[in-house]
mmCIF file of C-alpha atoms and ligand atoms in Angstrom:
data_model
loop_
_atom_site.group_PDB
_atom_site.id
_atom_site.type_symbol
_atom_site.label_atom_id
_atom_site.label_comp_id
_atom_site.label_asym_id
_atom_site.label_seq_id
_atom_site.Cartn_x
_atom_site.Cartn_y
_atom_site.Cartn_z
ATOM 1 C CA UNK A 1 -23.425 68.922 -48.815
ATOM 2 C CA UNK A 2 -20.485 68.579 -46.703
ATOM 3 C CA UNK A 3 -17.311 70.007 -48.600
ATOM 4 C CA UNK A 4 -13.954 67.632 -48.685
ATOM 5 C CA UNK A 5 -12.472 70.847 -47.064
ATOM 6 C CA UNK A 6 -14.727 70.398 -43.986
ATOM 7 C CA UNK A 7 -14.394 66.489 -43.655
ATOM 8 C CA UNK A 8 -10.309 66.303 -43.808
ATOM 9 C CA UNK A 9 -10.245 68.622 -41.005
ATOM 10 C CA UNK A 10 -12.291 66.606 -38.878
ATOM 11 C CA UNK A 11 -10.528 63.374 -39.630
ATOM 12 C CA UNK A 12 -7.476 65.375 -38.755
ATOM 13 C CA UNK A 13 -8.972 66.653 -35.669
ATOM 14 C CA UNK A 14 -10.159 63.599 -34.533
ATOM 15 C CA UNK A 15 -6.404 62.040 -35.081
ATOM 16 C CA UNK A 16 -4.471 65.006 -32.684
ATOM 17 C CA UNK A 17 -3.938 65.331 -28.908
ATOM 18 C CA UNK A 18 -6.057 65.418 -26.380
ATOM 19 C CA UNK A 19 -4.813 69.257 -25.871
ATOM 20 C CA UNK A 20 -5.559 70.106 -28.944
ATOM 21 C CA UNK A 21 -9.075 68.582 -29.196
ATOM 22 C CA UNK A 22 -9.508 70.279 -25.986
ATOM 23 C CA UNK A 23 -8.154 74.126 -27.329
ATOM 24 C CA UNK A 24 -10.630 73.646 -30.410
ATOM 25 C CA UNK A 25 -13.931 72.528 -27.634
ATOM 26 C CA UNK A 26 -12.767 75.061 -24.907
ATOM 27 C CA UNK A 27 -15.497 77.517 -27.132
ATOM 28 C CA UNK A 28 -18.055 75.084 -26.870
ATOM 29 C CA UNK A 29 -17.599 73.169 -23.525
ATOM 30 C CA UNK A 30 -17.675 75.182 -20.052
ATOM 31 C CA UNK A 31 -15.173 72.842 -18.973
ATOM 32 C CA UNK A 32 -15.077 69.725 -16.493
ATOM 33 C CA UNK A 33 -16.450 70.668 -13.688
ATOM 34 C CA UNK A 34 -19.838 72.750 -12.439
ATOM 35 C CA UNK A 35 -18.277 75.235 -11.437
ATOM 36 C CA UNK A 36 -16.485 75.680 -14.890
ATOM 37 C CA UNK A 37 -20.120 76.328 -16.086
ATOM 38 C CA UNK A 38 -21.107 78.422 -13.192
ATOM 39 C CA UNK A 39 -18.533 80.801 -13.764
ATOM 40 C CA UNK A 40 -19.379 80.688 -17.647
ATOM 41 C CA UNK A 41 -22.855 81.539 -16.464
ATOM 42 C CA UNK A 42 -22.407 84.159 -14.770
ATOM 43 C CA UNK A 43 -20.192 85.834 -17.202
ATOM 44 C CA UNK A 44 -22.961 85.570 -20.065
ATOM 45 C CA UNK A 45 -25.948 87.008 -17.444
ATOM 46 C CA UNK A 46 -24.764 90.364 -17.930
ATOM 47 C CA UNK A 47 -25.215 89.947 -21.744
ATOM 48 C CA UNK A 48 -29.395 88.717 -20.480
ATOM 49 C CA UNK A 49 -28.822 85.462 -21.167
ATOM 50 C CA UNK A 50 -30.972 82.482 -19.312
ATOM 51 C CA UNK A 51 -28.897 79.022 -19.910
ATOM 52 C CA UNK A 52 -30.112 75.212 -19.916
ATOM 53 C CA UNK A 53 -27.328 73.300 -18.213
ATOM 54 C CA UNK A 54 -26.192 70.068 -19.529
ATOM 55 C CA UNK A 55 -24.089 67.719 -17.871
ATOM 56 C CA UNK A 56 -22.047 65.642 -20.571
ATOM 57 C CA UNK A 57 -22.207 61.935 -21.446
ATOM 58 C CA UNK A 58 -24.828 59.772 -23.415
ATOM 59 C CA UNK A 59 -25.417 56.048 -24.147
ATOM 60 C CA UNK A 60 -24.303 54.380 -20.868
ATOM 61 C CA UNK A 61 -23.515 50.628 -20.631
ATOM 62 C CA UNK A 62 -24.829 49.653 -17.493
ATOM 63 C CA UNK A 63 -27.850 50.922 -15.422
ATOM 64 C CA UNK A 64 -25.534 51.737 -12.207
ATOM 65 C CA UNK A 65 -23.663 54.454 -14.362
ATOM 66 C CA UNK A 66 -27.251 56.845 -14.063
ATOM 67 C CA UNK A 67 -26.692 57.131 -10.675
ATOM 68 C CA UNK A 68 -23.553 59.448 -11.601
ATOM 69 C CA UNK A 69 -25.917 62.134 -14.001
ATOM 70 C CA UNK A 70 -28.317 62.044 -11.136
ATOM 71 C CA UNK A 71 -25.888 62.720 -8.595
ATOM 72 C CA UNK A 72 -24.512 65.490 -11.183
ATOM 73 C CA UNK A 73 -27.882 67.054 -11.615
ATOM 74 C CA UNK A 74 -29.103 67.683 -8.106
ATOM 75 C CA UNK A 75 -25.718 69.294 -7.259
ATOM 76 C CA UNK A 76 -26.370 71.481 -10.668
ATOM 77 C CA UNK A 77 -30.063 72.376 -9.090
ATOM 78 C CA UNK A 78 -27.905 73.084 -5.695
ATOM 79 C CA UNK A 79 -25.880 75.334 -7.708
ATOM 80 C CA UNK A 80 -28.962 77.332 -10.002
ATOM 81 C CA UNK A 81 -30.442 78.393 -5.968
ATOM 82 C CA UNK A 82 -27.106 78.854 -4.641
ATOM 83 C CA UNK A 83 -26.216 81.170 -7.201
ATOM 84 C CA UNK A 84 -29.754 82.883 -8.034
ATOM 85 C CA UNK A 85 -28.787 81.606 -11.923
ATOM 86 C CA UNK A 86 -31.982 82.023 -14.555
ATOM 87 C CA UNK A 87 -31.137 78.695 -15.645
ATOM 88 C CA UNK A 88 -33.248 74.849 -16.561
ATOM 89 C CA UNK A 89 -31.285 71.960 -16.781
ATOM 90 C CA UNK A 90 -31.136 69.676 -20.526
ATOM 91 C CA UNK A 91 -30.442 65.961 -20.106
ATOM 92 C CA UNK A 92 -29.631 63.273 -22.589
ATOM 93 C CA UNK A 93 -32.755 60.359 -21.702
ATOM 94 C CA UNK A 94 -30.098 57.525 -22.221
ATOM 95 C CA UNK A 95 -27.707 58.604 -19.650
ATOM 96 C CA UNK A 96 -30.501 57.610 -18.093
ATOM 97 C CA UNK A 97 -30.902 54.244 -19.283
ATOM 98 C CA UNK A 98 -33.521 54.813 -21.324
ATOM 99 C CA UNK A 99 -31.832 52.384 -23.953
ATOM 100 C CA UNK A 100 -30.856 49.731 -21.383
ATOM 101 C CA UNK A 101 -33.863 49.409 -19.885
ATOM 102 C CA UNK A 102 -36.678 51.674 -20.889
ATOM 103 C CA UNK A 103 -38.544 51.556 -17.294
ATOM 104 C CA UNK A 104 -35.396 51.884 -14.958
ATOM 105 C CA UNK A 105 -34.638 54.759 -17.719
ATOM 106 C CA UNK A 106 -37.996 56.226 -17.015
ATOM 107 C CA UNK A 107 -37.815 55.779 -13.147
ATOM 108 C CA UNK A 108 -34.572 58.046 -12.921
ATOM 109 C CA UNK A 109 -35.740 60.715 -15.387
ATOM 110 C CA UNK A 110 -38.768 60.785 -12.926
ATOM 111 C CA UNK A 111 -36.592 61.422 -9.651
ATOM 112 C CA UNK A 112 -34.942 64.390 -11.090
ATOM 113 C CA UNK A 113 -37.975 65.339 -12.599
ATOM 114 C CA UNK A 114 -39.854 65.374 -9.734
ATOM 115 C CA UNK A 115 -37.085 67.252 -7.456
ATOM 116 C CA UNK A 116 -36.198 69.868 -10.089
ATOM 117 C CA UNK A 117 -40.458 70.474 -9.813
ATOM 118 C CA UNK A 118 -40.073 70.746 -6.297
ATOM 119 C CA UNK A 119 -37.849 73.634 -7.013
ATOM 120 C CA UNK A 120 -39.784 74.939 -9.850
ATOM 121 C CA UNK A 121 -37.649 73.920 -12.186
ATOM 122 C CA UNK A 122 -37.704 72.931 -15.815
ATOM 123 C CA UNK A 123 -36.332 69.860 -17.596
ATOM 124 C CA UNK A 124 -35.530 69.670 -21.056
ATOM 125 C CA UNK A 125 -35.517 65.670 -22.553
ATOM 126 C CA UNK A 126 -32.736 66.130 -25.543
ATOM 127 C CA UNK A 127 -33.548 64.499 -28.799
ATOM 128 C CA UNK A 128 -30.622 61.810 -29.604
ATOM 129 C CA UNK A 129 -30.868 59.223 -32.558
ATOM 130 C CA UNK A 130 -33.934 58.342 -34.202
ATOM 131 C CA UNK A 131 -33.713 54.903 -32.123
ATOM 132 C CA UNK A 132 -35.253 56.573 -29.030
ATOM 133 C CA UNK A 133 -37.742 59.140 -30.579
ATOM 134 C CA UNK A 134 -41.007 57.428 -29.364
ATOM 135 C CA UNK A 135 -39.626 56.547 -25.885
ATOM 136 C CA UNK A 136 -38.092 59.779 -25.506
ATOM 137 C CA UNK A 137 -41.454 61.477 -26.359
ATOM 138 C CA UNK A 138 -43.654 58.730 -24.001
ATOM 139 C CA UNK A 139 -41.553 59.932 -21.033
ATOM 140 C CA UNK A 140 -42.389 63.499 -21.587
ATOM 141 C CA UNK A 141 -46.240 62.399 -21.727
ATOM 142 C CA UNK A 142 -46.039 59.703 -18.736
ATOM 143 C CA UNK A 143 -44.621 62.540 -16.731
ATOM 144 C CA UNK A 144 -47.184 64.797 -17.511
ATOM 145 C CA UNK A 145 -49.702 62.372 -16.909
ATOM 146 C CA UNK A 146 -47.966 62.003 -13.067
ATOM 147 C CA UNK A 147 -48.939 66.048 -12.813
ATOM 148 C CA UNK A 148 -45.276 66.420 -13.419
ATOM 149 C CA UNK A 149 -45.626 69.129 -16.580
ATOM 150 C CA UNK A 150 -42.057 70.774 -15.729
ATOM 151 C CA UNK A 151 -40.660 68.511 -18.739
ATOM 152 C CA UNK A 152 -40.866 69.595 -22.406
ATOM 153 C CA UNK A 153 -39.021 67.887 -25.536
ATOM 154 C CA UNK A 154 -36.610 68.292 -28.090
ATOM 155 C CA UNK A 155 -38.062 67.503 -32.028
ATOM 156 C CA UNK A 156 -35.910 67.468 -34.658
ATOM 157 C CA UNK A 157 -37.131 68.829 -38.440
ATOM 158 C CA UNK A 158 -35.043 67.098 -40.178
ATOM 159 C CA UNK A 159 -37.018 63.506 -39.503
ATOM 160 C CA UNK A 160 -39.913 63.180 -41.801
ATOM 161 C CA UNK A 161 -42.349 62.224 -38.456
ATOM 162 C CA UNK A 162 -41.693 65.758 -36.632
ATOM 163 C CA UNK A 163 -44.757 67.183 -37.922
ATOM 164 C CA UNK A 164 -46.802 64.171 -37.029
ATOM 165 C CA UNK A 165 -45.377 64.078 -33.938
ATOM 166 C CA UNK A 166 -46.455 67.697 -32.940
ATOM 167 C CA UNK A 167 -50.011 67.001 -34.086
ATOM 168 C CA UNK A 168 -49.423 63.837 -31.602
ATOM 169 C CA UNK A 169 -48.531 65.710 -28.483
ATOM 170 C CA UNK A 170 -50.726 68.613 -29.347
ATOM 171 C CA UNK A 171 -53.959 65.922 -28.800
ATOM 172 C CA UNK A 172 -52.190 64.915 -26.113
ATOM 173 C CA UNK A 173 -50.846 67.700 -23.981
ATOM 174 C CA UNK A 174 -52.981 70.701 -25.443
ATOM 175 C CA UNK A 175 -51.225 73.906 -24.847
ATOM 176 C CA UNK A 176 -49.124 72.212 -21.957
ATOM 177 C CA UNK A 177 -46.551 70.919 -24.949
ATOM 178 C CA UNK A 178 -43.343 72.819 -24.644
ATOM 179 C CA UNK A 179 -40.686 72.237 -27.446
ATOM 180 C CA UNK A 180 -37.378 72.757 -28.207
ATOM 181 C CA UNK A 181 -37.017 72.732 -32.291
ATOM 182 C CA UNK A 182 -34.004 72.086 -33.902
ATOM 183 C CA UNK A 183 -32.823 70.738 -37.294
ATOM 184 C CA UNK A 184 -31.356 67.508 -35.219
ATOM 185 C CA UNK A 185 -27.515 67.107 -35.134
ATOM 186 C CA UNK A 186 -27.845 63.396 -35.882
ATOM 187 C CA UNK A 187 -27.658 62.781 -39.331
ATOM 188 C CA UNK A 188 -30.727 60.547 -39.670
ATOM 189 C CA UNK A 189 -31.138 57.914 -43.141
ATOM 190 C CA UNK A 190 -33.350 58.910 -46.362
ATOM 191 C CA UNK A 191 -35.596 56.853 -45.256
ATOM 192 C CA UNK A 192 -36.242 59.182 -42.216
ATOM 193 C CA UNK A 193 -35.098 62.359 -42.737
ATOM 194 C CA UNK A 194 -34.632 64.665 -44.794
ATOM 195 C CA UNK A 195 -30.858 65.522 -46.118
ATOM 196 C CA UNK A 196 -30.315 68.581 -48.407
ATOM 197 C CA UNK A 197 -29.805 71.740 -46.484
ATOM 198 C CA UNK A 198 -33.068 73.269 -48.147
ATOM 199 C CA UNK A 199 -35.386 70.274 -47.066
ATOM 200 C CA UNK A 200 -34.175 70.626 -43.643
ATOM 201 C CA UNK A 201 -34.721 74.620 -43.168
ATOM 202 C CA UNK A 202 -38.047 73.833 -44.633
ATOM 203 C CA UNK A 203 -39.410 71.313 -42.437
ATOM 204 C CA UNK A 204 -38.062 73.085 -39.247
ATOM 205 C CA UNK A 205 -39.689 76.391 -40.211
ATOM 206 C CA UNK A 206 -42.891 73.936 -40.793
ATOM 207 C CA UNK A 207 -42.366 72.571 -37.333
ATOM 208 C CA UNK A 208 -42.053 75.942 -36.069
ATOM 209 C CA UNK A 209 -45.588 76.945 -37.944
ATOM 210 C CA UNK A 210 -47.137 73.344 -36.441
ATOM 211 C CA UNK A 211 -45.905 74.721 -32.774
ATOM 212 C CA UNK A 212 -46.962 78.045 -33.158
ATOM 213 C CA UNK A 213 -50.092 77.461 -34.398
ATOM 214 C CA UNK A 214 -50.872 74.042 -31.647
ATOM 215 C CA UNK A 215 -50.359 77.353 -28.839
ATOM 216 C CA UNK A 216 -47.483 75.714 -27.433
ATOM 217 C CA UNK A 217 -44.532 77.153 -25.695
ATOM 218 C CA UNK A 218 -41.782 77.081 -29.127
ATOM 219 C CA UNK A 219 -38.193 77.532 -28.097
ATOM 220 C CA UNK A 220 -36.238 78.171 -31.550
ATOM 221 C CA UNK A 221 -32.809 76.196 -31.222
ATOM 222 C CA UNK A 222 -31.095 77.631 -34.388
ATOM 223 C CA UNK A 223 -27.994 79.372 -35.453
ATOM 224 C CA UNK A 224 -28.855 79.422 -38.954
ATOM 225 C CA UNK A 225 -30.555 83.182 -39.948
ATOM 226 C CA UNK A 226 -32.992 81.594 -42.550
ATOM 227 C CA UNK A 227 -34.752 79.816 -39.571
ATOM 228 C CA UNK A 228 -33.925 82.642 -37.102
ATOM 229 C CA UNK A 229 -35.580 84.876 -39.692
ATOM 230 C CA UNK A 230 -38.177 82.265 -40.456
ATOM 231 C CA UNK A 231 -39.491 82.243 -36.751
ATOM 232 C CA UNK A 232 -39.111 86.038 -36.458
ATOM 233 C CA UNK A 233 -41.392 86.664 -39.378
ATOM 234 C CA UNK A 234 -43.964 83.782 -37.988
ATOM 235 C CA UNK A 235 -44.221 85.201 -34.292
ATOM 236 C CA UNK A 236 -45.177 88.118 -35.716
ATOM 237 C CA UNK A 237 -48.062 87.170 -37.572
ATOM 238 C CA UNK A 238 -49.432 85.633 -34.562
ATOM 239 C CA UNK A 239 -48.622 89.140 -32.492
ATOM 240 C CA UNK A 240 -46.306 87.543 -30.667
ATOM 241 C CA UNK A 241 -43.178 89.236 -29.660
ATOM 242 C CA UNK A 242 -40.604 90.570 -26.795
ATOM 243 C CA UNK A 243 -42.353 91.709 -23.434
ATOM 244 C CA UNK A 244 -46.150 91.430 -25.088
ATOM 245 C CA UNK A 245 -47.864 88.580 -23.166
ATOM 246 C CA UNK A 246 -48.849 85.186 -25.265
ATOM 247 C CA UNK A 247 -51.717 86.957 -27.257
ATOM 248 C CA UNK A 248 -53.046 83.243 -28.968
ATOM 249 C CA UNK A 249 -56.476 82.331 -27.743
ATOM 250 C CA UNK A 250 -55.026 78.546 -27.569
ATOM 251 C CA UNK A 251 -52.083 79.499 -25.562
ATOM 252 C CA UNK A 252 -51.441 77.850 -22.176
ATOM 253 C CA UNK A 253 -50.703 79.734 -18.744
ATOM 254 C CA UNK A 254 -47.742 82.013 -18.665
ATOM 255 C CA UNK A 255 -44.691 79.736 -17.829
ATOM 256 C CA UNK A 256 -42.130 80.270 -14.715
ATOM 257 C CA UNK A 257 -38.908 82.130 -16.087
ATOM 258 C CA UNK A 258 -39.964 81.689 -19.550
ATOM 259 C CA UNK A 259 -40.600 83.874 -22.167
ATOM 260 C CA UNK A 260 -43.655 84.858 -23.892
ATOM 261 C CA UNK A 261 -44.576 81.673 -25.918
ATOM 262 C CA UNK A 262 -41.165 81.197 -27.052
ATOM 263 C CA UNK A 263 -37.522 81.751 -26.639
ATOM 264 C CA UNK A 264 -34.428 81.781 -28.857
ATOM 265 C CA UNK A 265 -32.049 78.939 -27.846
ATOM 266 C CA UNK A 266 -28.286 79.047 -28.803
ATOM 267 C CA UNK A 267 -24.892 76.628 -28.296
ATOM 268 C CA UNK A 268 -22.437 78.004 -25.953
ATOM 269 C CA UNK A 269 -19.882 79.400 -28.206
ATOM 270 C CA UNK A 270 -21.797 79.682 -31.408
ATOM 271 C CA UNK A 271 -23.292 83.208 -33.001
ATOM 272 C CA UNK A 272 -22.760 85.341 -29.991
ATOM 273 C CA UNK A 273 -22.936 88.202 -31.997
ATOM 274 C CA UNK A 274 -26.946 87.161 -33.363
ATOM 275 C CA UNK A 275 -27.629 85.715 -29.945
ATOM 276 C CA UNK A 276 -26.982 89.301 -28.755
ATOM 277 C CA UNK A 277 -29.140 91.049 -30.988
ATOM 278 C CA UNK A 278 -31.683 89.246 -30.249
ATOM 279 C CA UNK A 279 -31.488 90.322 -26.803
ATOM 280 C CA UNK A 280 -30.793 93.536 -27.225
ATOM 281 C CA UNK A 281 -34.047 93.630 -29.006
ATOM 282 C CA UNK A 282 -35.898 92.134 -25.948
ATOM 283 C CA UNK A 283 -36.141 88.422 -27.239
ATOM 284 C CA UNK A 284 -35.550 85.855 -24.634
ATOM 285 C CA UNK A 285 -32.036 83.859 -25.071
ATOM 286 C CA UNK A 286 -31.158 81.188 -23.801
ATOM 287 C CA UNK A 287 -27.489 79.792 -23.916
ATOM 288 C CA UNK A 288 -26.974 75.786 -24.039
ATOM 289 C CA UNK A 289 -24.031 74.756 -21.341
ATOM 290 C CA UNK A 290 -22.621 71.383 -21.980
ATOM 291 C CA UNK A 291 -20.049 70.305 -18.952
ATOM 292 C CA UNK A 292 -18.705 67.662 -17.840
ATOM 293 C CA UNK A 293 -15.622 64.892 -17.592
ATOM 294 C CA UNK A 294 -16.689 63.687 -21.181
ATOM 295 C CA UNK A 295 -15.138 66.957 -22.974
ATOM 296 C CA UNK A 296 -13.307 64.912 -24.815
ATOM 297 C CA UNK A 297 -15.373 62.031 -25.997
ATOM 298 C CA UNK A 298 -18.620 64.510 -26.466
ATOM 299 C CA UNK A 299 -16.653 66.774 -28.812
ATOM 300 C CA UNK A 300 -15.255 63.407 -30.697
ATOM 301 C CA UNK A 301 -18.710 62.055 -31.759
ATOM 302 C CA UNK A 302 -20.023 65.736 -32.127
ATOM 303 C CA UNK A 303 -17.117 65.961 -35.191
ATOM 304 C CA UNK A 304 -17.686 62.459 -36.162
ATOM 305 C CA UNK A 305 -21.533 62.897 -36.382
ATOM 306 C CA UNK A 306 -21.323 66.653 -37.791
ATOM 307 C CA UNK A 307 -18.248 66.496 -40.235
ATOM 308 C CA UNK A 308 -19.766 70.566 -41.346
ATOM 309 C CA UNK A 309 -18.260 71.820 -37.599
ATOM 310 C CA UNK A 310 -15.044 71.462 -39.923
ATOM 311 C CA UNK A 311 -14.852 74.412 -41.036
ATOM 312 C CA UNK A 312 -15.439 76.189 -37.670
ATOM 313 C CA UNK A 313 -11.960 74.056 -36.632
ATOM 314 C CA UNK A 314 -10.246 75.773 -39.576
ATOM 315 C CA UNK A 315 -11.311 79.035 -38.696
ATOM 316 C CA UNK A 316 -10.585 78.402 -34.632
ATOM 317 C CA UNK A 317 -6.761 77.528 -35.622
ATOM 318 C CA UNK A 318 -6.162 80.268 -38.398
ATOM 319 C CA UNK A 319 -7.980 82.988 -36.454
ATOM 320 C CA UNK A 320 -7.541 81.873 -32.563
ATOM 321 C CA UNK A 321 -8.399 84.867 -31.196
ATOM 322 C CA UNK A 322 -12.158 83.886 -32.431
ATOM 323 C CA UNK A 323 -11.949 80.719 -30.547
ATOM 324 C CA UNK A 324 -13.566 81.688 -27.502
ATOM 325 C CA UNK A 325 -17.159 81.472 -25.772
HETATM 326 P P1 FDA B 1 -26.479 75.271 -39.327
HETATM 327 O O1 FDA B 1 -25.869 73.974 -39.010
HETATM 328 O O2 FDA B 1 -26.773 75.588 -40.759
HETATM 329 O O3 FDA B 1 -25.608 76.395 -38.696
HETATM 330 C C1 FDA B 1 -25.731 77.761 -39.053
HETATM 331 C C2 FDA B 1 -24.428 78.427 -38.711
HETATM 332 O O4 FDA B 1 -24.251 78.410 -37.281
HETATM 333 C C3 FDA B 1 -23.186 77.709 -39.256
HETATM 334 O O5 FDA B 1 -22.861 78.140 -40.532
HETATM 335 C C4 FDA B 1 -22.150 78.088 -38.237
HETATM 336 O O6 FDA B 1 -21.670 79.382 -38.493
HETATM 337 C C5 FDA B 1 -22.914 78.131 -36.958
HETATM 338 N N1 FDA B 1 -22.870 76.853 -36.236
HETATM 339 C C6 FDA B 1 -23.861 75.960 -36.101
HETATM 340 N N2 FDA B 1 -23.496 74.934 -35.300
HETATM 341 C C7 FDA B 1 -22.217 75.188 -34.939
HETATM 342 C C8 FDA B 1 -21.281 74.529 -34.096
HETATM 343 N N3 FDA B 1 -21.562 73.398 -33.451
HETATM 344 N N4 FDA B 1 -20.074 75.098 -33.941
HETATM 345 C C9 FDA B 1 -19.778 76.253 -34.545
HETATM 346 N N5 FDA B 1 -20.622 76.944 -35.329
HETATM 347 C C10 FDA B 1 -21.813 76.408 -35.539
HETATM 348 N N6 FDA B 1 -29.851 68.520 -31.962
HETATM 349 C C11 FDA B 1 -30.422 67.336 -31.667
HETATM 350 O O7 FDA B 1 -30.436 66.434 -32.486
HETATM 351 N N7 FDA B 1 -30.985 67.148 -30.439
HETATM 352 C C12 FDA B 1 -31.013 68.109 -29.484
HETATM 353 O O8 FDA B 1 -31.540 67.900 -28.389
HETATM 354 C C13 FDA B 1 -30.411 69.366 -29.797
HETATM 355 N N8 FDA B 1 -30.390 70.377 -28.899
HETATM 356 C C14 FDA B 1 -29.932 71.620 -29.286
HETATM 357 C C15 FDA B 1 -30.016 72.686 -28.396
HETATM 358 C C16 FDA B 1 -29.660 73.958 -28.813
HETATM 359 C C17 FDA B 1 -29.786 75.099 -27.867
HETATM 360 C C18 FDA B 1 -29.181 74.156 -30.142
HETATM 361 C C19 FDA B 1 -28.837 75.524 -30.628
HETATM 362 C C20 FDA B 1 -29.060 73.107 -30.998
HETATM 363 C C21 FDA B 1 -29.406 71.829 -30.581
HETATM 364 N N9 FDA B 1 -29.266 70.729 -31.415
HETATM 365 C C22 FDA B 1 -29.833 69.534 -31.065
HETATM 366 C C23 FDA B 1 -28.408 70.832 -32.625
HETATM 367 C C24 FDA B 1 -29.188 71.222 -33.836
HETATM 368 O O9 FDA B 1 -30.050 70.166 -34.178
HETATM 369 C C25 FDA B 1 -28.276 71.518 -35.022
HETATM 370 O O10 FDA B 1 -27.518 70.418 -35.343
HETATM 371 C C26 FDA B 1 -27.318 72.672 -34.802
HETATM 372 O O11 FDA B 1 -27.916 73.695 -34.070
HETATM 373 C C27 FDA B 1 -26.870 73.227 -36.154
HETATM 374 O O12 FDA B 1 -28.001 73.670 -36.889
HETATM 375 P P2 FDA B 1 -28.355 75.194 -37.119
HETATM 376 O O13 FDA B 1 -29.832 75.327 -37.184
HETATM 377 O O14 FDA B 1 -27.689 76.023 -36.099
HETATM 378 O O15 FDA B 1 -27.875 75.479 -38.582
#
């Protein structure tokens, strides 16, 4: 449950200046430009950090707007060779079009799907609202069905289909399925989802069993040390762990600057310290970098939809020497 605490400061955070909005995100958002994020990049290598590079901006309102991520995204691919960065790139399927129109949507995911696979590359399809879960998971298997298999997606355990869905993709895609779970940041209806704190650590450790078990690749996206725990305990029971190659008789090739069946994913800004340990004990990490000119509006609807990041506000502005990637 959200406390009172937590929601007033987000509708007071939501009311103040630009430059203040902008001093509370600076943790969170490499800034506006690539080059914000390539610096912020190269900082975090030396702590053995990979990153998945995300350029801000979501829903668009007309188709011609796409051509602006695409644009965005080959320079970012320019600027992962250029810069010898361990890095995949994360992109939001309706800044795309994928909610305009689902085939145009499809078409552009394709191009840069296609060129980041010329370069070896791996694409991660976000999960956003429940409204695009089906289309966002038929692009992932139209693409592999084109040969393109450089494209893996997000599922989120809150929603009550996630485990279905795995099963789904598993018949599908066999040991070629390559997740990203997360709890979802969207917070989905009843009738979908599941909403107590509990419920949701629950299914997501379930989704991370499902994953596991299926023998696909299972990057943990999770800040929270009951799942981070969770997943520990569970890779070990299949004898999976830092530096030992995939040992599950269902698992799929060894994967291009990947880790061995799985990876720990984290939010630029959030948990260094855990992120670290896990490193330091030999797990792969790898750091989600949101840029872009959207700071503003993406850390807006990121309060609006997540009234709990409250409380990280309060501590950012009583304890600013905290407030920093
Ligand atoms: P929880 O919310 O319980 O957080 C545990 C602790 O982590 C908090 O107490 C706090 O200390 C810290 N924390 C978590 N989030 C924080 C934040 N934003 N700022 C400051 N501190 C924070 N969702 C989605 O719907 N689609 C997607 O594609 C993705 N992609 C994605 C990628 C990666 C790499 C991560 C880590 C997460 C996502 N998410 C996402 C978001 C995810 O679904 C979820 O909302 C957040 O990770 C918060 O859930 P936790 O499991 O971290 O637990």
């Amino acid at each position: 449950m959200v406390s009172w605490f937590s929601k007033s400061i987000v509708a007071m955070t939501v009311r103040m200046p630009k430059w203040f909005v902008g001093w509370v995100s600076r943790r969170y958002v490499a800034g506006p430009n690539l080059e914000d994020a390539v610096s912020i990049m190269m900082r975090l290598s030396k702590e053995d950090a990979c990153f998945t590079i995300d350029v801000l901006g979501e829903e668009i309102t007309s188709l011609a707007e796409a051509q602006y991520f695409l644009d965005e995204y080959l320079s970012v691919v320019d600027a992962i060779r250029e810069h010898n960065l361990d890095a995949n790139l994360s992109i939001k399927p309706t800044a795309f079009g994928l909610l305009i129109d689902e085939k145009a949507g499809m078409k552009n995911i394709e191009t840069l799907v296609r060129m980041a696979h010329e370069h070896d590359l791996f694409v991660r399809l976000d999960m956003e609202d429940h409204r695009v879960t089906t289309s966002t998971i038929q692009v992932v298997l139209d693409l592999h069905n084109q040969g393109l298999t450089n494209v893996g997606v997000v599922l989120q355990g809150r929603l009550f289909r996630t485990l279905d869905d795995i099963n789904y993709l598993e018949t599908e895609l066999g040991p070629a399925a390559d997740y990203r779970i997360c709890k979802g940041i969207y917070l989905e209806s009843e009738d979908i989802a599941y909403t107590s704190y509990q419920d949701i650590v629950d299914a997501t450790n379930a989704c991370i069993d499902r994953m596991l078990a299926a023998g696909s690749y299972c990057s943990i996206a999770s800040h929270d040390i009951p799942v981070v725990e969770y997943a520990k305990s569970a890779l070990k029971s299949y004898g999976m762990g830092p530096n030992i190659p995939d040992p599950r008789p269902n698992a799929g090739p060894p994967r291009t600057a990947k880790g061995p069946g799985y990876e720990f994913q984290m939010l630029l800004g959030v948990r260094g310290p855990l992120r670290r340990k896990l490193a330091k004990n030999g797990h792969r990490t790898r750091v989600y970098i949101p840029y872009g000119k959207q700071w503003y509006e993406y850390s807006i609807r990121r309060l609006k939809e997540n009234p709990t990041i409250g409380t990280q506000v309060a501590k950012a502005f009583m304890m600013p020497w905290t407030n920093r990637p």
